[in-house]
């Protein structure tokens, strides 16, 4: 079945550092890929998505590119802020069920 | 437009008790799903529905029942609560024309 693997956290960075959170997937076909963010005490918010190979999703300074060759969707941000501290989830969608398969999540802590 | 609503926000049960977590959406979405979130494991699919009257099991369905008598409502029933069901539960909905899932705010359940 489908699966998503994320780098384990926590990831601790200083403000203005460069962020990469690795995500790879296994799936039948070419599903849409997502990054969700969960701020402390809150629910899930869609951060960005990409629907086909070579698509780049972007939002709030975060970017991720759908790489079919390496089955990856790594999340990057050039300069993180304290307010980016959250848990980040990589996910893919099962087109038949219209339901998501999530990675285990990566906690990001940004220190001032 | 309320989006996806879940009740209650918090619940404490004793082992063996039963209860129903409510989920409703007012966007006329055909697809709805339930997930549980546990530390270090991301979100896992419990049950899903592709339309009124149609439900199916996800990855972790044991101990849970669902029904979908209307497009709007998708309740999740715990038949006999166990401590292993302590978790945060999220409901989500989407349409067949979009990959974007709309999540509810979650229900935090503790089983003693």
mmCIF file with all atom_site columns, C-alpha atoms in Angstrom, chain A residues 32 34 36 38 41-44 46 49 51 87 89 93 95-105, chain B residues 31 33 35 37 40-43 45 48 50 57-59 90 94-101 103 105:
data_model
loop_
_atom_site.group_PDB
_atom_site.id
_atom_site.type_symbol
_atom_site.label_atom_id
_atom_site.label_alt_id
_atom_site.label_comp_id
_atom_site.label_asym_id
_atom_site.label_entity_id
_atom_site.label_seq_id
_atom_site.pdbx_PDB_ins_code
_atom_site.Cartn_x
_atom_site.Cartn_y
_atom_site.Cartn_z
_atom_site.occupancy
_atom_site.B_iso_or_equiv
_atom_site.pdbx_formal_charge
_atom_site.auth_seq_id
_atom_site.auth_comp_id
_atom_site.auth_asym_id
_atom_site.auth_atom_id
_atom_site.pdbx_PDB_model_num
ATOM 1  C CA . UNK A 1 32  ? -1.008  14.588 -5.380 1.00 0.00 ? 32  UNK A CA 1
ATOM 2  C CA . UNK A 1 34  ? 0.878   17.739 0.400  1.00 0.00 ? 34  UNK A CA 1
ATOM 3  C CA . UNK A 1 36  ? 0.371   20.122 6.340  1.00 0.00 ? 36  UNK A CA 1
ATOM 4  C CA . UNK A 1 38  ? 0.098   21.849 12.953 1.00 0.00 ? 38  UNK A CA 1
ATOM 5  C CA . UNK A 1 41  ? -2.611  23.229 20.340 1.00 0.00 ? 41  UNK A CA 1
ATOM 6  C CA . UNK A 1 42  ? -4.221  23.641 16.939 1.00 0.00 ? 42  UNK A CA 1
ATOM 7  C CA . UNK A 1 43  ? -5.577  21.502 14.116 1.00 0.00 ? 43  UNK A CA 1
ATOM 8  C CA . UNK A 1 44  ? -4.123  20.806 10.687 1.00 0.00 ? 44  UNK A CA 1
ATOM 9  C CA . UNK A 1 46  ? -2.698  22.843 4.452  1.00 0.00 ? 46  UNK A CA 1
ATOM 10 C CA . UNK A 1 49  ? 0.548   20.971 -2.428 1.00 0.00 ? 49  UNK A CA 1
ATOM 11 C CA . UNK A 1 51  ? -0.474  17.695 -8.167 1.00 0.00 ? 51  UNK A CA 1
ATOM 12 C CA . UNK A 1 87  ? 4.873   19.966 13.463 1.00 0.00 ? 87  UNK A CA 1
ATOM 13 C CA . UNK A 1 89  ? 3.362   16.442 8.006  1.00 0.00 ? 89  UNK A CA 1
ATOM 14 C CA . UNK A 1 93  ? -3.866  11.296 -1.409 1.00 0.00 ? 93  UNK A CA 1
ATOM 15 C CA . UNK A 1 95  ? -7.512  9.171  -5.429 1.00 0.00 ? 95  UNK A CA 1
ATOM 16 C CA . UNK A 1 96  ? -10.132 6.449  -5.024 1.00 0.00 ? 96  UNK A CA 1
ATOM 17 C CA . UNK A 1 97  ? -10.836 6.963  -1.341 1.00 0.00 ? 97  UNK A CA 1
ATOM 18 C CA . UNK A 1 98  ? -10.062 10.665 -1.366 1.00 0.00 ? 98  UNK A CA 1
ATOM 19 C CA . UNK A 1 99  ? -8.249  10.039 1.918  1.00 0.00 ? 99  UNK A CA 1
ATOM 20 C CA . UNK A 1 100 ? -4.709  10.920 2.965  1.00 0.00 ? 100 UNK A CA 1
ATOM 21 C CA . UNK A 1 101 ? -1.719  8.816  3.937  1.00 0.00 ? 101 UNK A CA 1
ATOM 22 C CA . UNK A 1 102 ? 0.498   10.786 6.310  1.00 0.00 ? 102 UNK A CA 1
ATOM 23 C CA . UNK A 1 103 ? 4.098   10.625 7.346  1.00 0.00 ? 103 UNK A CA 1
ATOM 24 C CA . UNK A 1 104 ? 4.869   10.500 11.053 1.00 0.00 ? 104 UNK A CA 1
ATOM 25 C CA . UNK A 1 105 ? 5.458   14.241 11.297 1.00 0.00 ? 105 UNK A CA 1
ATOM 26 C CA . UNK B 2 31  ? -16.097 12.315 0.667  1.00 0.00 ? 31  UNK B CA 1
ATOM 27 C CA . UNK B 2 33  ? -12.971 10.486 6.586  1.00 0.00 ? 33  UNK B CA 1
ATOM 28 C CA . UNK B 2 35  ? -8.268  9.950  11.360 1.00 0.00 ? 35  UNK B CA 1
ATOM 29 C CA . UNK B 2 37  ? -3.393  11.233 15.665 1.00 0.00 ? 37  UNK B CA 1
ATOM 30 C CA . UNK B 2 40  ? 5.188   9.891  16.628 1.00 0.00 ? 40  UNK B CA 1
ATOM 31 C CA . UNK B 2 41  ? 2.757   8.171  14.265 1.00 0.00 ? 41  UNK B CA 1
ATOM 32 C CA . UNK B 2 42  ? 1.196   10.959 12.283 1.00 0.00 ? 42  UNK B CA 1
ATOM 33 C CA . UNK B 2 43  ? -2.450  10.603 11.369 1.00 0.00 ? 43  UNK B CA 1
ATOM 34 C CA . UNK B 2 45  ? -7.143  6.598  8.594  1.00 0.00 ? 45  UNK B CA 1
ATOM 35 C CA . UNK B 2 48  ? -13.943 6.770  5.214  1.00 0.00 ? 48  UNK B CA 1
ATOM 36 C CA . UNK B 2 50  ? -17.372 8.152  -0.582 1.00 0.00 ? 50  UNK B CA 1
ATOM 37 C CA . UNK B 2 57  ? -12.514 0.690  6.570  1.00 0.00 ? 57  UNK B CA 1
ATOM 38 C CA . UNK B 2 58  ? -9.190  2.463  6.651  1.00 0.00 ? 58  UNK B CA 1
ATOM 39 C CA . UNK B 2 59  ? -5.947  1.283  8.224  1.00 0.00 ? 59  UNK B CA 1
ATOM 40 C CA . UNK B 2 90  ? -9.867  14.474 13.216 1.00 0.00 ? 90  UNK B CA 1
ATOM 41 C CA . UNK B 2 94  ? -13.456 16.844 0.296  1.00 0.00 ? 94  UNK B CA 1
ATOM 42 C CA . UNK B 2 95  ? -15.036 16.635 -3.125 1.00 0.00 ? 95  UNK B CA 1
ATOM 43 C CA . UNK B 2 96  ? -14.330 14.451 -6.107 1.00 0.00 ? 96  UNK B CA 1
ATOM 44 C CA . UNK B 2 97  ? -13.127 17.493 -8.036 1.00 0.00 ? 97  UNK B CA 1
ATOM 45 C CA . UNK B 2 98  ? -10.480 18.607 -5.551 1.00 0.00 ? 98  UNK B CA 1
ATOM 46 C CA . UNK B 2 99  ? -7.501  17.120 -3.727 1.00 0.00 ? 99  UNK B CA 1
ATOM 47 C CA . UNK B 2 100 ? -7.801  19.562 -0.839 1.00 0.00 ? 100 UNK B CA 1
ATOM 48 C CA . UNK B 2 101 ? -9.042  18.081 2.429  1.00 0.00 ? 101 UNK B CA 1
ATOM 49 C CA . UNK B 2 103 ? -10.209 19.282 8.485  1.00 0.00 ? 103 UNK B CA 1
ATOM 50 C CA . UNK B 2 105 ? -10.706 21.162 14.796 1.00 0.00 ? 105 UNK B CA 1
#
